[in-house]
Amino acid sequence: MTVDHKNPELMEKIVSLCKRRGIIFQSSEIYGGINGFWDYGPYGSRMKRAVEQLWWGEMVETRHNVEGLDSTIICHPRVWKASGHLDKFGDLMCDCRSCKARHRVDQMEDQTACPNCGSKDLTEPREFNLMMKTYVGPVSDEEHIAYLRAETCQPIFIDFNQVRVATRQKLPFGIAQIGKAFRNEINPRNFIFRSREFTQMEMEFFCEDAESMEWFNYWKGERIKYYREKLKFTEDIIRIYEHEKLAHYAKAAIDIEFLFPFGWGELEGVHHRGTWDMSRHEEFSGTDLQYIDHDNNRKVTPTIIETSVGLDRTMLALLCNAYDEDTADTKKEGQETDVRIVLRLPAKVAPIQVAILPLSKKLAEGGEKLYKDLSSRFRSEYDETGSIGKRYRRQDEIGTPYCITFDFESAQDNAVTIRERDSMNQERVNVTQLREYFDTHI
Ligand code: ATP
């Protein structure tokens, strides 16, 4: 590794690579952009789906006691009254009268001076509600106000009964959902770390209060294991922050933090939420949301353990961890420059897993056949333009772990050369063994 991951300049390099290679770019750019909104391009959207799938596989598909949900973004407005978002979900903010910058007070190191220009001429801190508003139906008046969800977990709480009855699950069990959330953040910044529209991956685990701390510790362990083993984050870039101040209903809360180039930042929260959510929705909806334990003939208000992670922050963490500039033997691949940009992404989440590169356009037929065979199983790309060295670089930049070159001998010996991204080592593999090769390596 030649790149210092604590270096703020790394962020600029990543933003620029993402834009240049169509991974992530500013939304509505031709209109001057819109602050806090980002589009995922061809490679970014493939990678995002892969990360989503990894989480879904880990949290839902391989667990008999977690069910999936895909709820609406707009819910009944009372949901947000019950959750406390309409009354309290805001940050204190202040404006600098000199440079007009707006700041979140809790993020200012010195709360008496503007972090932007140093002026002490600041407005009094004011509450700012982060809920995004819209109107449902043809009339835009108070009665028709609705809100875009600020988190994906509230619909999970209100659908608890439906899911439980439909699946015949008994406590303890979880409900998970991946979806968009919207917050009118005062200061969207640090690329996709803090935006106004983002994706959350949340799992709410419903259990008995007496067992809740055991489940809290279980999920904390599971989530850390996921970062270490699946995303390959090493100990030096991931840490646990234990909350000292807890909400009155909670028994424990931690954040899993990642070392971004701008410093440590929250990636995921694992929270003990007590019976707060279910009690509030019972109270505001007037619906009985208690769970009946038929074995012991009693009613229980479930206690909730939550794991809540931002998909966009996971993407940023993966990109920061993967970015590298390599002075390895790039000339051996016919490159004029001696530095290559390479994303050392885990193969499971790389936008493209296998690139098929025929050595000459004359070999297109064999190359395309390979593409057809492999693309149904692995995220693949076919590229026949430019020198082979340039094509390797293009794949390195988007993190493709394996490139296959189909050459003039391939038609005769039915074998191809596989070049590995990090070591740049090459090996000859028979076409009949390719699927098995990638099944073991990806
Ligand atoms: P922060 O303190 O950074 O504002 P939070 O504590 O409000 O975050 P939660 O409400 O716990 O965050 O949301 C759970 C997860 O959703 C966070 O850990 C983060 O990964 C993601 N998230 C929250 N807000 C944003 C945002 N504005 N942009 C991108 N991801 C976000």
PDB file of N, CA and C in Angstrom, residues 404-438:
ATOM      1  N   ILE A 404      -9.521 -11.749 -18.058  1.00  0.00           N
ATOM      2  CA  ILE A 404      -9.220 -12.931 -18.867  1.00  0.00           C
ATOM      3  C   ILE A 404      -8.773 -12.448 -20.236  1.00  0.00           C
ATOM      4  N   THR A 405      -7.600 -12.867 -20.679  1.00  0.00           N
ATOM      5  CA  THR A 405      -7.250 -12.563 -22.066  1.00  0.00           C
ATOM      6  C   THR A 405      -7.425 -13.812 -22.925  1.00  0.00           C
ATOM      7  N   PHE A 406      -8.133 -13.569 -23.990  1.00  0.00           N
ATOM      8  CA  PHE A 406      -8.380 -14.623 -24.974  1.00  0.00           C
ATOM      9  C   PHE A 406      -7.421 -14.332 -26.118  1.00  0.00           C
ATOM     10  N   ASP A 407      -6.451 -15.225 -26.362  1.00  0.00           N
ATOM     11  CA  ASP A 407      -5.425 -14.912 -27.358  1.00  0.00           C
ATOM     12  C   ASP A 407      -5.482 -15.874 -28.552  1.00  0.00           C
ATOM     13  N   PHE A 408      -4.489 -15.750 -29.429  1.00  0.00           N
ATOM     14  CA  PHE A 408      -4.532 -16.551 -30.660  1.00  0.00           C
ATOM     15  C   PHE A 408      -4.406 -18.049 -30.392  1.00  0.00           C
ATOM     16  N   GLU A 409      -3.754 -18.405 -29.293  1.00  0.00           N
ATOM     17  CA  GLU A 409      -3.638 -19.832 -28.973  1.00  0.00           C
ATOM     18  C   GLU A 409      -4.917 -20.407 -28.373  1.00  0.00           C
ATOM     19  N   SER A 410      -5.735 -19.490 -27.801  1.00  0.00           N
ATOM     20  CA  SER A 410      -6.928 -19.971 -27.083  1.00  0.00           C
ATOM     21  C   SER A 410      -7.829 -20.840 -27.941  1.00  0.00           C
ATOM     22  N   ALA A 411      -7.946 -20.433 -29.218  1.00  0.00           N
ATOM     23  CA  ALA A 411      -8.817 -21.204 -30.108  1.00  0.00           C
ATOM     24  C   ALA A 411      -8.300 -22.634 -30.269  1.00  0.00           C
ATOM     25  N   GLN A 412      -6.952 -22.786 -30.217  1.00  0.00           N
ATOM     26  CA  GLN A 412      -6.369 -24.124 -30.367  1.00  0.00           C
ATOM     27  C   GLN A 412      -6.387 -24.926 -29.062  1.00  0.00           C
ATOM     28  N   ASP A 413      -5.869 -24.317 -27.971  1.00  0.00           N
ATOM     29  CA  ASP A 413      -5.718 -25.132 -26.752  1.00  0.00           C
ATOM     30  C   ASP A 413      -6.879 -24.983 -25.774  1.00  0.00           C
ATOM     31  N   ASN A 414      -7.886 -24.209 -26.177  1.00  0.00           N
ATOM     32  CA  ASN A 414      -9.071 -24.016 -25.327  1.00  0.00           C
ATOM     33  C   ASN A 414      -8.686 -23.548 -23.913  1.00  0.00           C
ATOM     34  N   ALA A 415      -7.643 -22.700 -23.846  1.00  0.00           N
ATOM     35  CA  ALA A 415      -7.224 -22.160 -22.545  1.00  0.00           C
ATOM     36  C   ALA A 415      -7.080 -20.638 -22.648  1.00  0.00           C
ATOM     37  N   VAL A 416      -7.196 -19.969 -21.542  1.00  0.00           N
ATOM     38  CA  VAL A 416      -7.082 -18.504 -21.520  1.00  0.00           C
ATOM     39  C   VAL A 416      -6.135 -18.098 -20.394  1.00  0.00           C
ATOM     40  N   THR A 417      -5.721 -16.807 -20.413  1.00  0.00           N
ATOM     41  CA  THR A 417      -4.850 -16.331 -19.340  1.00  0.00           C
ATOM     42  C   THR A 417      -5.671 -15.510 -18.353  1.00  0.00           C
ATOM     43  N   ILE A 418      -5.567 -15.865 -17.087  1.00  0.00           N
ATOM     44  CA  ILE A 418      -6.253 -15.079 -16.057  1.00  0.00           C
ATOM     45  C   ILE A 418      -5.217 -14.219 -15.359  1.00  0.00           C
ATOM     46  N   ARG A 419      -5.488 -12.927 -15.311  1.00  0.00           N
ATOM     47  CA  ARG A 419      -4.553 -12.006 -14.646  1.00  0.00           C
ATOM     48  C   ARG A 419      -5.236 -11.457 -13.389  1.00  0.00           C
ATOM     49  N   GLU A 420      -4.520 -11.608 -12.266  1.00  0.00           N
ATOM     50  CA  GLU A 420      -5.090 -11.208 -10.980  1.00  0.00           C
ATOM     51  C   GLU A 420      -4.714  -9.755 -10.693  1.00  0.00           C
ATOM     52  N   ARG A 421      -5.692  -8.988 -10.214  1.00  0.00           N
ATOM     53  CA  ARG A 421      -5.528  -7.532 -10.052  1.00  0.00           C
ATOM     54  C   ARG A 421      -4.384  -7.120  -9.119  1.00  0.00           C
ATOM     55  N   ASP A 422      -4.309  -7.686  -7.905  1.00  0.00           N
ATOM     56  CA  ASP A 422      -3.367  -7.179  -6.910  1.00  0.00           C
ATOM     57  C   ASP A 422      -1.926  -7.601  -7.161  1.00  0.00           C
ATOM     58  N   SER A 423      -1.739  -8.881  -7.472  1.00  0.00           N
ATOM     59  CA  SER A 423      -0.377  -9.377  -7.701  1.00  0.00           C
ATOM     60  C   SER A 423       0.038  -9.166  -9.151  1.00  0.00           C
ATOM     61  N   MET A 424      -0.912  -8.973 -10.040  1.00  0.00           N
ATOM     62  CA  MET A 424      -0.710  -8.894 -11.489  1.00  0.00           C
ATOM     63  C   MET A 424      -0.143 -10.201 -12.041  1.00  0.00           C
ATOM     64  N   ASN A 425      -0.241 -11.254 -11.253  1.00  0.00           N
ATOM     65  CA  ASN A 425       0.226 -12.567 -11.722  1.00  0.00           C
ATOM     66  C   ASN A 425      -0.720 -13.113 -12.778  1.00  0.00           C
ATOM     67  N   GLN A 426      -0.149 -13.915 -13.668  1.00  0.00           N
ATOM     68  CA  GLN A 426      -0.976 -14.490 -14.732  1.00  0.00           C
ATOM     69  C   GLN A 426      -0.897 -16.007 -14.685  1.00  0.00           C
ATOM     70  N   GLU A 427      -2.011 -16.644 -14.955  1.00  0.00           N
ATOM     71  CA  GLU A 427      -1.956 -18.107 -15.063  1.00  0.00           C
ATOM     72  C   GLU A 427      -2.872 -18.570 -16.190  1.00  0.00           C
ATOM     73  N   ARG A 428      -2.480 -19.714 -16.748  1.00  0.00           N
ATOM     74  CA  ARG A 428      -3.220 -20.269 -17.879  1.00  0.00           C
ATOM     75  C   ARG A 428      -4.241 -21.269 -17.337  1.00  0.00           C
ATOM     76  N   VAL A 429      -5.491 -21.096 -17.718  1.00  0.00           N
ATOM     77  CA  VAL A 429      -6.542 -21.981 -17.197  1.00  0.00           C
ATOM     78  C   VAL A 429      -7.396 -22.476 -18.366  1.00  0.00           C
ATOM     79  N   ASN A 430      -7.755 -23.748 -18.316  1.00  0.00           N
ATOM     80  CA  ASN A 430      -8.589 -24.303 -19.371  1.00  0.00           C
ATOM     81  C   ASN A 430     -10.000 -23.716 -19.269  1.00  0.00           C
ATOM     82  N   VAL A 431     -10.594 -23.419 -20.432  1.00  0.00           N
ATOM     83  CA  VAL A 431     -11.919 -22.786 -20.457  1.00  0.00           C
ATOM     84  C   VAL A 431     -12.958 -23.614 -19.696  1.00  0.00           C
ATOM     85  N   THR A 432     -12.820 -24.932 -19.776  1.00  0.00           N
ATOM     86  CA  THR A 432     -13.800 -25.786 -19.088  1.00  0.00           C
ATOM     87  C   THR A 432     -13.726 -25.659 -17.570  1.00  0.00           C
ATOM     88  N   GLN A 433     -12.598 -25.103 -17.082  1.00  0.00           N
ATOM     89  CA  GLN A 433     -12.452 -24.977 -15.620  1.00  0.00           C
ATOM     90  C   GLN A 433     -12.726 -23.570 -15.081  1.00  0.00           C
ATOM     91  N   LEU A 434     -13.130 -22.665 -15.993  1.00  0.00           N
ATOM     92  CA  LEU A 434     -13.260 -21.264 -15.569  1.00  0.00           C
ATOM     93  C   LEU A 434     -14.307 -21.053 -14.490  1.00  0.00           C
ATOM     94  N   ARG A 435     -15.470 -21.658 -14.680  1.00  0.00           N
ATOM     95  CA  ARG A 435     -16.552 -21.468 -13.705  1.00  0.00           C
ATOM     96  C   ARG A 435     -16.126 -21.898 -12.314  1.00  0.00           C
ATOM     97  N   GLU A 436     -15.502 -23.059 -12.286  1.00  0.00           N
ATOM     98  CA  GLU A 436     -15.051 -23.583 -11.006  1.00  0.00           C
ATOM     99  C   GLU A 436     -13.980 -22.673 -10.398  1.00  0.00           C
ATOM    100  N   TYR A 437     -13.090 -22.194 -11.262  1.00  0.00           N
ATOM    101  CA  TYR A 437     -12.020 -21.295 -10.808  1.00  0.00           C
ATOM    102  C   TYR A 437     -12.622 -20.061 -10.132  1.00  0.00           C
ATOM    103  N   PHE A 438     -13.583 -19.430 -10.822  1.00  0.00           N
ATOM    104  CA  PHE A 438     -14.158 -18.206 -10.251  1.00  0.00           C
ATOM    105  C   PHE A 438     -15.085 -18.506  -9.073  1.00  0.00           C
TER     106      PHE A 438
END
